[in-house]
Tab-separated table of C-alpha atoms in Angstrom:
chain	number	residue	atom	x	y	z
T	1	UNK	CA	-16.318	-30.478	60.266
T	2	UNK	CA	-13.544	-29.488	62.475
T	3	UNK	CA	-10.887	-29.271	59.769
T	4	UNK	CA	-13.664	-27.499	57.602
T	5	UNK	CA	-14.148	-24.870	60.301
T	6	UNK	CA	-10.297	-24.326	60.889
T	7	UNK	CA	-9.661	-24.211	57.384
T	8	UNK	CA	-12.127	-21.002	57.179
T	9	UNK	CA	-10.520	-19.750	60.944
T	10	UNK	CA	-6.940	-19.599	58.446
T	11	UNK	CA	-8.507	-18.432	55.315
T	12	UNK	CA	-10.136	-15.284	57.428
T	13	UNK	CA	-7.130	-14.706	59.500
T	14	UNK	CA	-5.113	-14.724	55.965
T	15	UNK	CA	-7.373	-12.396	54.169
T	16	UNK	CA	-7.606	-10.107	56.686
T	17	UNK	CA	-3.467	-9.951	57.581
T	18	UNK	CA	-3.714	-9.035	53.666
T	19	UNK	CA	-5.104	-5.991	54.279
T	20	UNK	CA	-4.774	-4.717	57.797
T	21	UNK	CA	-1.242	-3.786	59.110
T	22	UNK	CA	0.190	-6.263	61.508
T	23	UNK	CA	0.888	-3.513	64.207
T	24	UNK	CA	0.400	-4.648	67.618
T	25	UNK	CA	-0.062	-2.808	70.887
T	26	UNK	CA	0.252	-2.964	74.484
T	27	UNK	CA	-0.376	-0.914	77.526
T	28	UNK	CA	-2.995	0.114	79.697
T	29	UNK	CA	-4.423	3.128	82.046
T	30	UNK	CA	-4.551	4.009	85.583
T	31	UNK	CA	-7.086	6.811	87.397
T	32	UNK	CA	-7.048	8.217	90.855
T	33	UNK	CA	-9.539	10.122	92.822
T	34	UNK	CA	-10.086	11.465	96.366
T	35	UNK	CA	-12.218	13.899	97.792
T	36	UNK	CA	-13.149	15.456	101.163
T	37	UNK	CA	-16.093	12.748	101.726
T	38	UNK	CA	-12.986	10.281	103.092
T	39	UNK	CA	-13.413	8.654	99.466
T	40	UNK	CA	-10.470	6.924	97.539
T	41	UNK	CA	-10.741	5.566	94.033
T	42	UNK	CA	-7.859	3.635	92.325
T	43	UNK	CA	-8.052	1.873	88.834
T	44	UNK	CA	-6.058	0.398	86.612
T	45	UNK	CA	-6.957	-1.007	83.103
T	46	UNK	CA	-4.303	-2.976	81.007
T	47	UNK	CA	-4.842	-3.375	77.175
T	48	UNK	CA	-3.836	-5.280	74.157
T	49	UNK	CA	-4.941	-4.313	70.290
T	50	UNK	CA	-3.651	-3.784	66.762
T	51	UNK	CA	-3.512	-1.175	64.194
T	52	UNK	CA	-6.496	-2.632	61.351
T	53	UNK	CA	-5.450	0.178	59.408
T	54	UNK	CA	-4.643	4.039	59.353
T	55	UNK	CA	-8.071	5.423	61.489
T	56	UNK	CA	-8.801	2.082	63.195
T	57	UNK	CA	-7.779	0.134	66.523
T	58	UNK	CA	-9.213	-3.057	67.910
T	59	UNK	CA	-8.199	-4.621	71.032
T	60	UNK	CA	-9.359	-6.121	74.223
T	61	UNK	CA	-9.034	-4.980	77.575
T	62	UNK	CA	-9.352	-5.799	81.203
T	63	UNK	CA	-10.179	-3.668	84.358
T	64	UNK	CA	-9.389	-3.623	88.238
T	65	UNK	CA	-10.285	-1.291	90.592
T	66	UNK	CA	-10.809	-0.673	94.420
T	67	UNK	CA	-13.137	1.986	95.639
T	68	UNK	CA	-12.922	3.131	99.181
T	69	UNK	CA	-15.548	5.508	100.785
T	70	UNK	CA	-17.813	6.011	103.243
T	71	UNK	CA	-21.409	4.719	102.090
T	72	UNK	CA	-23.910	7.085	103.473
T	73	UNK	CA	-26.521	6.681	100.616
T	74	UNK	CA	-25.925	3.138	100.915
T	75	UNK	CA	-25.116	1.432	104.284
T	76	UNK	CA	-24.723	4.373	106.405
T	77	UNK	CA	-20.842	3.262	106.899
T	78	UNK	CA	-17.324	3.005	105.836
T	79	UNK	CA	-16.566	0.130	102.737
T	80	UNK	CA	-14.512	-1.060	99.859
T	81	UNK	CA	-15.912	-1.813	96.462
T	82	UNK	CA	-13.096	-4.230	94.574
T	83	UNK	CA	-14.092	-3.601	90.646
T	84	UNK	CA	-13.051	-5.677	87.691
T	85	UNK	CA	-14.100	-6.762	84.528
T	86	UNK	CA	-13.208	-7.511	80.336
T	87	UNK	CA	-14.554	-6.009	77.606
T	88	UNK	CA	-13.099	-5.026	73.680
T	89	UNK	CA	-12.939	-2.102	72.124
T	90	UNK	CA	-12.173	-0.256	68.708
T	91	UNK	CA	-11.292	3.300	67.979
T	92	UNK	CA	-11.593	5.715	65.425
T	93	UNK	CA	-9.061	8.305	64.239
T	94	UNK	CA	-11.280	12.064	63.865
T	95	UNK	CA	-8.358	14.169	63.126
T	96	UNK	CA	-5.008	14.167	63.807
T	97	UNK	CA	-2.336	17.318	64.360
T	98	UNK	CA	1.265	16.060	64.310
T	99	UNK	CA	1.859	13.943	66.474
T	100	UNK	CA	-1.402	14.532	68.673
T	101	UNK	CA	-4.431	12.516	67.394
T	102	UNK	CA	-8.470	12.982	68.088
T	103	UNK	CA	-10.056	9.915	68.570
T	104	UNK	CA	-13.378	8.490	69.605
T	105	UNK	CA	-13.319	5.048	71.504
T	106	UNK	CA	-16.568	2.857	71.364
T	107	UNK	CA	-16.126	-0.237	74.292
T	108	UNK	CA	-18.332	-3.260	74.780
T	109	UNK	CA	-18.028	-5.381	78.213
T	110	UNK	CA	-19.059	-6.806	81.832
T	111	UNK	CA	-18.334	-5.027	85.280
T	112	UNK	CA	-18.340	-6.701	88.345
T	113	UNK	CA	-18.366	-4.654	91.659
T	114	UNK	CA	-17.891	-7.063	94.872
T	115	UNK	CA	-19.100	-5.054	97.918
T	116	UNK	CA	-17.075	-5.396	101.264
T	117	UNK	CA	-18.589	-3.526	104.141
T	118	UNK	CA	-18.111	-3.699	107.716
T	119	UNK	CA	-21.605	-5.378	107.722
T	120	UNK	CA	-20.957	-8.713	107.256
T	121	UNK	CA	-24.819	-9.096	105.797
T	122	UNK	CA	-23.960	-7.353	102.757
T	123	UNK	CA	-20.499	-8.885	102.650
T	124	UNK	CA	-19.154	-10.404	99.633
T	125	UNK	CA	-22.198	-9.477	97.820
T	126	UNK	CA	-21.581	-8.651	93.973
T	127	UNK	CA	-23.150	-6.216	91.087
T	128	UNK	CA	-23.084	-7.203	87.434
T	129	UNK	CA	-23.448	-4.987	85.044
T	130	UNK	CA	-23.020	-5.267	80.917
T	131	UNK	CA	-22.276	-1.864	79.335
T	132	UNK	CA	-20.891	-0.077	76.213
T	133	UNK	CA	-20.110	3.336	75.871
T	134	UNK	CA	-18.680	5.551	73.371
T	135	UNK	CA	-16.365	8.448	74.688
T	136	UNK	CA	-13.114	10.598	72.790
T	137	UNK	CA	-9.875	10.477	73.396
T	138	UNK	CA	-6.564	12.258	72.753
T	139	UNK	CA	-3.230	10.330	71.613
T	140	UNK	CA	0.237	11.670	71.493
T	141	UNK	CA	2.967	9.556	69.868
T	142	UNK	CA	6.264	10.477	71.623
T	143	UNK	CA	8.154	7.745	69.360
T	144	UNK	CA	7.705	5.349	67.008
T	145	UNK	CA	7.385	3.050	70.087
T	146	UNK	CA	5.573	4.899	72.709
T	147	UNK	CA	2.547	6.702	72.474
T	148	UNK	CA	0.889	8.348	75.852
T	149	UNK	CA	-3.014	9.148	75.535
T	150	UNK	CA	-6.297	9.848	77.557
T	151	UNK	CA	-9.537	8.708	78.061
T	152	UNK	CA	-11.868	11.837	78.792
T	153	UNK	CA	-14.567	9.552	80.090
T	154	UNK	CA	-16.375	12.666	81.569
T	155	UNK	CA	-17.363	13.546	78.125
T	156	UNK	CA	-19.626	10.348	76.226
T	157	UNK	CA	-22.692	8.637	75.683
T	158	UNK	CA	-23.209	5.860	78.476
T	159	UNK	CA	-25.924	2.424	78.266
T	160	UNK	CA	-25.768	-0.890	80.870
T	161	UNK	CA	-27.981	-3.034	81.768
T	162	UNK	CA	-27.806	-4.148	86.147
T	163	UNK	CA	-27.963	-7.736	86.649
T	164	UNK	CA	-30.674	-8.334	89.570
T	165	UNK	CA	-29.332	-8.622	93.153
T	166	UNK	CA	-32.261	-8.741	95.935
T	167	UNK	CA	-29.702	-8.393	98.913
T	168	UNK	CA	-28.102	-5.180	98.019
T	169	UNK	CA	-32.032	-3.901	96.478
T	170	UNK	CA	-31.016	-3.603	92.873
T	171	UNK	CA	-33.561	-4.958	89.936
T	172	UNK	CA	-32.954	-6.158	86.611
T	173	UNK	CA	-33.030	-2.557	84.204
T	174	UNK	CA	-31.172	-0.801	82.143
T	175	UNK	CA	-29.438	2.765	82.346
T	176	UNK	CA	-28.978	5.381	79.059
T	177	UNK	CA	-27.324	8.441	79.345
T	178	UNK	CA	-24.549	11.034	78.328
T	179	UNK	CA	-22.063	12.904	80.039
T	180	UNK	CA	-20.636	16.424	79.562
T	181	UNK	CA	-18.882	17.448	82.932
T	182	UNK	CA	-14.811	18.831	82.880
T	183	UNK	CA	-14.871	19.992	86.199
T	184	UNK	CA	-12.416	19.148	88.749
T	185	UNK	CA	-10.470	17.057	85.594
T	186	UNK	CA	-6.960	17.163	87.338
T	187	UNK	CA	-9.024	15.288	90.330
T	188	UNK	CA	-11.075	12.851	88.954
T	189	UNK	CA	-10.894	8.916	88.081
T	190	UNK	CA	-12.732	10.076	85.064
T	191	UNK	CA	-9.347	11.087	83.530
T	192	UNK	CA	-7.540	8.346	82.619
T	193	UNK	CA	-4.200	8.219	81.815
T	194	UNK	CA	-2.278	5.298	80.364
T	195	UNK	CA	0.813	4.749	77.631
T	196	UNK	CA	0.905	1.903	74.695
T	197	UNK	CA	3.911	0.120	73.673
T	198	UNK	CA	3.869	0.052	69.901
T	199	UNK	CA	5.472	-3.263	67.916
């Protein structure tokens, strides 16, 4: 059974190297955000994929993040949220002008957001979230090796689903939505920008 199974595991990796370029990418994002509300949000997302063919990426990528503020709505005091989570992703080439591509990015994955307030009874406590989300983005190849791009995640169609956690008041549900809001761009975490090393 197991050399059946890694016999297929080759065959499928050797049909598919057939016909999908063996172009391999590395790289990642980073976001930054402050505002007058004594808020600071830092993130940075590192990523790994390969070129299937002309209009398609697939990859996998990984996410960490620490969110300072001061949590009116919430505890009524000052906090850090430490992010992370893994997820994959593929993307889709719309149009392309030179060497500035359209593309739109659909991602699949699991959040986790660990609270650390100055109460210690909500200390430690964690969120869990599964999402996907499907938003555009804009490419630019400088070189054959380095391309430079941007997630406009303030434009996209958003779905998760919240993990229960009684201490912190959250229930099991989900949450659907889409986004359509440029303002404040040059100041907001929802503009990522990141570069890809191209093999």
């Amino acid at each position: 059974m197991k050399k059946l199974t890694l016999a297929s595991l080759l065959a499928f990796f050797a049909v598919s190297g057939a016909y999908a370029e063996t172009n391999y990418f590395v790289g990642g994002s980073v976001a930054f955000k402050t505002d007058n509300e004594h808020s600071t949000l830092f993130n940075v997302a590192p990523e790994f994929g390969w070129k299937y063919n002309a209009d398609w990426d697939l990859g996998v990528m990984a996410n960490f993040g620490l969110d300072h503020k001061y949590m009116e709505n919430v505890y009524s005091m000052e906090g850090d949220t430490y992010g992370y989570g893994i997820g994959a992703f593929a993307r889709y080439k719309v149009a392309e002008f030179g060497g500035a591509k359209l593309l739109l990015k659909g991602s699949v994955g699991v959040d986790f957001a660990t609270m650390s307030p100055a109460d210690d009874a909500f200390d430690a406590e964690t969120l869990t979230t599964l999402n996907a989300s499907v938003i555009p983005m804009i490419t630019y190849d400088i070189s054959e090796s380095f391309t430079l791009y941007a997630n406009l995640n303030f434009l996209g169609v958003y779905a998760g689903y919240n993990f229960e956690n009684k201490d912190l008041g959250i229930e099991d549900g989900w949450s659907i939505g889409a986004v359509a809001d440029s303002t404040d761009v040059a100041n907001t975490a929802d503009f990522q920008i990141g570069f890809l090393y191209n093999f």
